[in-house]
């Protein structure tokens, strides 16, 4: 009889292989921390190679910089210190492009009459002559070469980074609207001396940079370095605004506008940029939600964005109406003039009318200030009335 134990064959049963794990899903949010990416951090100031891989464009900032440079050279050509000042200029080797003397313009720039001619702000031009076109030309002008270099270096440093992060369209809107609102605020405080407000656009970028840092505080690794740079550019340009012809009130208006517009227009950085070096698996997850992410960004924090947009609209409309009505805020704030000016022996912060007695004899021109009795003799007589007013202002200080 056969052994029963041999009637059964040994059968090995193998378990079916387990399916591969699905790609990790990424929660749907514009806030990286809320999306489960708490360990993902990016530097605020990324290296040039990382910026080039993100594909950011910087043509808007480049266009603005070129326009400012062209406008300044055009201003100096119109100024023609070599002719109007009879070679009494700073850096005379530049010929027609030479600057007015430091006693007349400490920023190495044109005369006051040239700034008026090119479109600077002055109260009588707005209230008496109703030249509202100056609201659009003033943001394009710079008071001097020092003002131009410091302002444009700041714009390039801040603006290029913002444009690469958020695109040229939104940064262009922030730049233009901040410049215009800054000019409107400057027009409310401007006195009877020329003032340019080109720094209002820069402060708009700085305000947008601050709102971006606040909104995405958990993302950046070097946020304190970013705050330090923001503080540095704000302070150095504000100090520059204490010198003649540069308006600090446009800086204040531009900063407030940029801060509000930053919350309205500048969304969180795209997840794709964060995931550049995280491998194909992570990139797959980002691509899967990229379309929904863009929609979510448009609907993100509607209350905050609506409030900021409303406040910006009120500021824009209120300032525009006040400027058109000829409101002078200096009548309600006597100390506000020191926000825009520091008294010095070369200039005065008081808005006072100047008049001079003119006497011509022996190919010499003598101007005598009627208010303080100071006089000065010039070895020429062929000057325009606008240039005579410039010299009279210098004598009456």
Coordinates of C-alpha atoms in Angstrom, one line a residue:
X1 CA 0.0 0.0 0.0
X2 CA 1.4 3.4 -1.0
X3 CA 2.4 5.9 1.6
X4 CA -0.3 8.5 1.9
X5 CA 2.3 11.2 2.5
X6 CA 3.6 10.6 -1.1
X7 CA 0.1 11.1 -2.7
X8 CA 0.4 14.9 -2.3
X9 CA 2.8 16.9 -4.3
X10 CA 4.5 20.0 -2.9
X11 CA 3.0 23.1 -4.4
X12 CA 4.5 26.5 -3.8
X13 CA 2.1 29.4 -4.0
X14 CA 3.6 32.8 -4.7
X15 CA 1.8 36.0 -3.8
X16 CA 1.1 38.3 -6.7
X17 CA 3.5 41.3 -7.0
X18 CA 2.2 44.5 -5.4
X19 CA 1.5 47.3 -7.8
X20 CA 4.0 50.2 -7.9
X21 CA 3.1 53.1 -5.6
X22 CA 1.4 56.0 -7.3
X23 CA 3.3 59.2 -7.7
X24 CA 3.0 61.4 -4.6
X25 CA 0.2 63.9 -4.8
X26 CA 0.8 67.4 -4.0
X27 CA -1.9 69.3 -2.0
X28 CA -3.4 72.1 -4.0
X29 CA -2.4 75.5 -2.6
X30 CA -0.3 78.6 -3.4
X31 CA 1.2 78.6 0.0
X32 CA 4.1 76.1 0.0
X33 CA 3.9 75.5 3.7
X34 CA 0.2 74.8 3.5
X35 CA 0.9 72.5 0.6
X36 CA 2.9 70.1 2.7
X37 CA 6.2 71.4 1.5
X38 CA 7.4 72.8 4.7
X39 CA 10.9 71.5 4.1
X40 CA 11.0 73.3 0.7
X41 CA 12.8 76.7 0.9
X42 CA 14.2 79.0 -1.7
X43 CA 16.6 81.9 -1.4
X44 CA 15.1 85.3 -2.1
X45 CA 18.2 86.3 -4.0
X46 CA 18.8 83.3 -6.3
X47 CA 22.0 82.8 -8.3
X48 CA 22.1 83.9 -11.9
X49 CA 22.2 80.3 -13.1
X50 CA 19.1 79.4 -11.2
X51 CA 17.3 82.5 -12.5
X52 CA 18.2 81.7 -16.1
X53 CA 16.7 78.2 -15.7
X54 CA 13.5 79.7 -14.5
X55 CA 13.1 81.6 -17.8
X56 CA 12.4 85.0 -16.3
X57 CA 12.3 88.0 -18.6
X58 CA 13.6 91.5 -17.7
X59 CA 12.7 93.6 -20.7
X60 CA 10.3 95.9 -18.9
X61 CA 12.9 97.1 -16.3
X62 CA 15.5 97.4 -19.1
X63 CA 13.2 99.6 -21.2
X64 CA 12.5 101.9 -18.2
X65 CA 16.2 102.2 -17.5
X66 CA 17.0 103.1 -21.1
X67 CA 14.2 105.7 -21.2
X68 CA 15.5 107.4 -18.0
X69 CA 19.1 107.5 -19.4
X70 CA 17.9 109.0 -22.7
X71 CA 15.7 111.5 -20.9
X72 CA 18.7 112.6 -18.7
X73 CA 21.0 113.0 -21.7
X74 CA 18.3 115.0 -23.5
X75 CA 18.0 117.2 -20.4
X76 CA 21.7 117.9 -20.3
X77 CA 21.8 118.7 -24.0
X78 CA 18.9 121.2 -23.6
X79 CA 20.7 122.7 -20.5
X80 CA 23.9 123.4 -22.4
X81 CA 25.8 124.7 -19.4
X82 CA 28.8 125.6 -21.6
X83 CA 26.7 128.3 -23.3
X84 CA 24.1 129.5 -20.7
X85 CA 26.7 129.8 -17.9
X86 CA 29.5 131.0 -20.1
X87 CA 31.7 128.0 -19.3
X88 CA 31.2 128.4 -15.5
X89 CA 30.4 124.7 -15.1
X90 CA 31.4 121.6 -13.3
X91 CA 33.4 119.0 -15.4
X92 CA 33.9 121.5 -18.2
X93 CA 35.6 118.9 -20.3
X94 CA 32.2 117.4 -21.1
X95 CA 31.4 120.5 -23.1
X96 CA 27.7 120.9 -23.7
X97 CA 27.0 118.0 -21.4
X98 CA 28.9 119.6 -18.5
X99 CA 27.0 120.2 -15.2
X100 CA 26.0 123.3 -13.4
X101 CA 28.2 124.2 -10.5
X102 CA 27.8 122.4 -7.2
X103 CA 26.5 125.6 -5.5
X104 CA 23.6 125.6 -8.0
X105 CA 23.0 121.9 -8.3
X106 CA 24.8 119.6 -5.8
X107 CA 23.6 116.5 -7.6
X108 CA 25.7 117.3 -10.8
X109 CA 22.8 118.2 -13.0
X110 CA 21.0 120.9 -15.0
X111 CA 19.7 124.3 -13.9
X112 CA 16.3 124.9 -12.3
X113 CA 15.1 126.6 -15.5
X114 CA 16.0 123.6 -17.6
X115 CA 14.1 121.2 -15.3
X116 CA 11.1 123.5 -15.6
X117 CA 11.5 123.4 -19.4
X118 CA 11.7 119.6 -19.4
X119 CA 8.6 119.2 -17.3
X120 CA 9.4 119.3 -13.6
X121 CA 6.7 120.0 -11.1
X122 CA 6.2 123.5 -9.7
X123 CA 3.1 124.8 -7.9
X124 CA 2.4 127.7 -10.1
X125 CA 2.6 125.6 -13.2
X126 CA -0.2 123.4 -11.9
X127 CA -2.4 125.9 -10.2
X128 CA -2.0 129.1 -12.4
X129 CA -1.1 127.6 -15.8
X130 CA -2.9 124.3 -15.4
X131 CA -0.1 122.3 -17.0
X132 CA -1.3 118.9 -15.8
X133 CA 0.9 117.2 -18.4
X134 CA 3.8 117.7 -16.0
X135 CA 2.3 114.9 -13.9
X136 CA 3.4 112.5 -16.6
X137 CA 6.8 114.1 -17.4
X138 CA 8.1 114.6 -13.9
X139 CA 8.5 110.9 -13.2
X140 CA 10.8 110.6 -16.2
X141 CA 13.3 113.2 -15.0
X142 CA 16.3 113.1 -12.7
X143 CA 17.8 116.0 -10.8
X144 CA 21.4 115.1 -11.6
X145 CA 23.9 112.4 -12.4
X146 CA 24.2 111.3 -8.8
X147 CA 20.4 111.0 -8.6
X148 CA 20.4 109.1 -11.9
X149 CA 23.1 106.5 -10.9
X150 CA 21.8 105.8 -7.4
X151 CA 18.2 105.6 -8.6
X152 CA 18.8 103.3 -11.6
X153 CA 21.2 101.0 -9.7
X154 CA 18.4 100.5 -7.1
X155 CA 15.8 99.9 -9.8
X156 CA 18.0 97.4 -11.6
X157 CA 18.8 95.4 -8.4
X158 CA 15.2 95.3 -7.1
X159 CA 13.2 95.4 -10.3
X160 CA 15.1 92.6 -12.2
X161 CA 14.5 90.2 -9.4
X162 CA 10.8 91.0 -9.1
X163 CA 10.3 90.8 -12.9
X164 CA 12.0 87.4 -13.1
X165 CA 9.8 86.1 -10.3
X166 CA 6.4 87.6 -11.4
X167 CA 6.8 88.5 -15.0
X168 CA 7.1 91.8 -16.9
X169 CA 3.4 92.7 -17.1
X170 CA 2.7 92.8 -13.4
X171 CA 5.9 94.5 -12.5
X172 CA 5.4 97.0 -15.3
X173 CA 1.9 97.9 -13.9
X174 CA 3.4 98.3 -10.4
X175 CA 6.2 100.5 -11.8
X176 CA 3.9 102.8 -13.8
X177 CA 1.1 103.2 -11.3
X178 CA 3.4 103.8 -8.4
X179 CA 5.2 106.5 -10.3
X180 CA 2.0 108.2 -11.2
X181 CA 0.5 108.1 -7.6
X182 CA 3.9 109.2 -6.3
X183 CA 3.7 112.2 -8.6
X184 CA 0.2 113.0 -7.4
X185 CA 1.3 113.0 -3.8
X186 CA 4.3 115.2 -4.7
X187 CA 2.0 117.7 -6.4
X188 CA 0.0 118.2 -3.2
X189 CA 3.2 119.3 -1.4
X190 CA 5.3 120.9 -4.1
X191 CA 6.3 124.5 -3.6
X192 CA 7.4 127.1 -6.1
X193 CA 10.7 125.4 -7.0
X194 CA 11.2 122.6 -9.5
X195 CA 10.8 119.0 -8.3
X196 CA 11.2 115.7 -10.0
X197 CA 9.7 112.5 -8.7
X198 CA 11.4 109.7 -10.6
X199 CA 12.1 107.8 -7.4
X200 CA 8.4 107.2 -6.9
X201 CA 8.6 104.2 -9.2
X202 CA 11.6 102.8 -7.3
X203 CA 9.7 103.0 -4.0
X204 CA 6.8 101.3 -5.6
X205 CA 9.0 98.3 -6.4
X206 CA 10.4 98.4 -2.8
X207 CA 6.8 98.5 -1.4
X208 CA 5.9 95.5 -3.7
X209 CA 9.0 93.7 -2.5
X210 CA 7.9 94.2 1.2
X211 CA 4.4 92.9 0.5
X212 CA 5.9 89.9 -1.3
X213 CA 8.1 89.1 1.7
X214 CA 5.2 89.4 4.1
X215 CA 2.9 87.2 1.9
X216 CA 5.6 84.5 1.4
X217 CA 7.5 84.8 4.6
X218 CA 7.7 81.0 5.2
X219 CA 9.2 80.3 1.8
X220 CA 12.4 82.3 1.7
X221 CA 15.6 81.3 3.5
X222 CA 17.3 84.7 3.3
X223 CA 14.4 87.0 4.1
X224 CA 16.3 89.0 6.7
X225 CA 19.0 89.8 4.1
X226 CA 16.2 90.9 1.8
X227 CA 14.7 93.1 4.5
X228 CA 18.2 94.6 5.1
X229 CA 18.6 95.4 1.4
X230 CA 15.1 96.9 1.2
X231 CA 16.0 99.1 4.2
X232 CA 19.3 100.1 2.7
X233 CA 17.8 101.2 -0.7
X234 CA 15.0 103.0 1.1
X235 CA 17.2 105.0 3.4
X236 CA 19.8 106.0 0.8
X237 CA 17.2 107.2 -1.7
X238 CA 15.3 109.0 1.1
X239 CA 18.4 110.9 2.1
X240 CA 19.0 111.8 -1.5
X241 CA 15.4 113.2 -1.6
X242 CA 16.5 115.8 1.1
X243 CA 18.6 117.6 -1.5
X244 CA 17.2 120.2 -3.9
X245 CA 15.0 119.2 -6.9
X246 CA 14.3 115.6 -5.6
X247 CA 10.9 115.1 -4.1
X248 CA 10.6 112.8 -1.1
X249 CA 6.8 112.9 -1.1
X250 CA 6.7 111.1 -4.4
X251 CA 8.8 108.4 -2.7
X252 CA 6.2 108.1 0.1
X253 CA 3.3 107.9 -2.3
X254 CA 5.1 105.4 -4.5
X255 CA 5.9 103.1 -1.6
X256 CA 2.3 103.0 -0.3
X257 CA 1.0 102.3 -3.9
X258 CA 3.6 99.5 -4.5
X259 CA 2.8 97.9 -1.1
X260 CA -0.9 97.7 -1.9
X261 CA -0.4 96.6 -5.5
X262 CA 2.0 93.9 -4.3
X263 CA -0.8 92.2 -2.4
X264 CA -3.1 92.6 -5.4
X265 CA -0.9 91.5 -8.3
X266 CA 2.1 89.5 -6.9
X267 CA 1.1 85.9 -6.2
X268 CA 3.2 83.3 -4.6
X269 CA 6.2 82.1 -6.6
X270 CA 5.3 79.2 -9.0
X271 CA 5.9 75.7 -7.6
X272 CA 7.6 74.8 -10.8
X273 CA 10.4 77.1 -10.0
X274 CA 10.8 75.5 -6.6
X275 CA 10.9 72.0 -8.0
X276 CA 13.6 72.6 -10.6
X277 CA 16.1 70.3 -8.8
X278 CA 13.8 67.9 -7.1
X279 CA 13.7 65.2 -9.8
X280 CA 11.3 63.9 -12.4
X281 CA 8.9 62.4 -9.8
X282 CA 8.4 65.7 -8.0
X283 CA 8.2 67.6 -11.3
X284 CA 5.5 65.2 -12.5
X285 CA 3.4 66.1 -9.5
X286 CA 3.9 69.8 -10.1
X287 CA 2.9 69.5 -13.7
X288 CA -0.2 67.6 -12.7
X289 CA -1.6 70.5 -10.7
X290 CA -0.1 73.4 -12.6
X291 CA -3.3 74.4 -14.3
X292 CA -5.3 74.2 -11.1
X293 CA -2.5 76.1 -9.3
X294 CA -2.9 79.1 -11.7
X295 CA -6.6 79.2 -11.1
X296 CA -6.1 78.9 -7.3
X297 CA -3.6 81.8 -7.4
X298 CA -6.2 84.0 -9.0
X299 CA -8.7 83.2 -6.3
X300 CA -6.2 83.2 -3.4
X301 CA -7.0 85.5 -0.4
X302 CA -9.8 87.5 -2.1
X303 CA -10.6 89.6 0.9
X304 CA -7.0 90.8 1.3
X305 CA -6.6 91.5 -2.3
X306 CA -10.0 93.3 -2.6
X307 CA -9.3 95.5 0.4
X308 CA -5.9 96.5 -1.0
X309 CA -7.3 97.2 -4.4
X310 CA -10.0 99.3 -2.8
X311 CA -7.5 101.3 -0.8
X312 CA -5.3 101.9 -3.8
X313 CA -8.3 103.1 -5.8
X314 CA -9.3 105.5 -3.0
X315 CA -5.7 106.9 -2.8
X316 CA -5.5 107.3 -6.6
X317 CA -8.9 109.0 -7.0
X318 CA -8.5 111.2 -3.9
X319 CA -5.1 112.4 -4.8
X320 CA -6.0 113.1 -8.4
X321 CA -9.1 115.0 -7.4
X322 CA -7.1 117.1 -4.8
X323 CA -4.4 117.9 -7.4
X324 CA -7.0 119.1 -9.9
X325 CA -8.6 121.2 -7.2
X326 CA -5.3 122.8 -6.5
X327 CA -5.0 121.7 -2.8
X328 CA -1.8 122.7 -1.0
X329 CA -1.1 120.4 1.9
X330 CA 1.7 122.7 3.2
X331 CA -1.1 124.9 4.6
X332 CA -2.2 122.2 6.9
X333 CA 1.3 120.8 7.8
X334 CA 4.0 123.4 8.4
X335 CA 6.7 120.9 9.3
X336 CA 6.1 118.7 6.2
X337 CA 8.7 120.8 4.3
X338 CA 11.5 119.2 6.3
X339 CA 10.5 115.7 5.0
X340 CA 11.6 116.9 1.6
X341 CA 14.4 119.3 2.5
X342 CA 17.2 119.9 5.0
X343 CA 18.3 123.6 5.3
X344 CA 21.9 124.2 4.2
X345 CA 24.0 127.2 3.2
X346 CA 23.6 126.4 -0.5
X347 CA 19.8 126.2 -0.4
X348 CA 16.8 127.1 1.6
X349 CA 13.7 125.1 2.6
X350 CA 11.5 128.1 2.8
X351 CA 9.2 128.8 -0.2
X352 CA 9.8 132.5 -0.7
X353 CA 9.5 134.7 -3.8
X354 CA 12.8 136.2 -5.0
X355 CA 13.3 139.3 -7.1
X356 CA 16.5 141.0 -8.2
X357 CA 17.4 144.4 -9.5
X358 CA 19.3 144.2 -12.8
X359 CA 22.0 146.6 -13.9
X360 CA 24.0 146.4 -17.1
X361 CA 27.2 148.4 -17.6
X362 CA 30.5 147.9 -19.4
X363 CA 29.6 144.4 -20.7
X364 CA 28.9 143.4 -17.1
X365 CA 25.6 142.3 -15.5
X366 CA 25.0 143.1 -11.8
X367 CA 22.1 141.4 -10.0
X368 CA 21.1 142.6 -6.6
X369 CA 18.7 140.7 -4.4
X370 CA 15.8 142.9 -3.2
X371 CA 15.2 141.0 0.0
X372 CA 18.7 140.7 1.5
X373 CA 20.8 143.2 -0.5
X374 CA 23.3 140.6 -1.7
X375 CA 24.7 141.3 -5.2
X376 CA 26.9 139.6 -7.8
X377 CA 28.7 140.9 -10.9
X378 CA 28.8 138.6 -14.0
X379 CA 31.2 139.2 -16.9
X380 CA 28.4 138.9 -19.5
X381 CA 25.0 140.4 -20.3
X382 CA 23.5 138.1 -22.9
X383 CA 21.4 135.8 -20.7
X384 CA 17.7 134.8 -20.9
X385 CA 15.1 135.8 -18.3
X386 CA 14.9 132.2 -17.1
X387 CA 18.6 132.1 -16.5
X388 CA 18.5 135.4 -14.7
X389 CA 15.9 134.0 -12.4
X390 CA 18.2 131.0 -11.6
X391 CA 21.0 133.4 -10.7
X392 CA 18.7 135.6 -8.7
X393 CA 17.6 132.6 -6.6
X394 CA 21.2 131.8 -5.9
X395 CA 21.9 135.3 -4.7
X396 CA 18.9 135.6 -2.5
X397 CA 19.6 132.4 -0.5

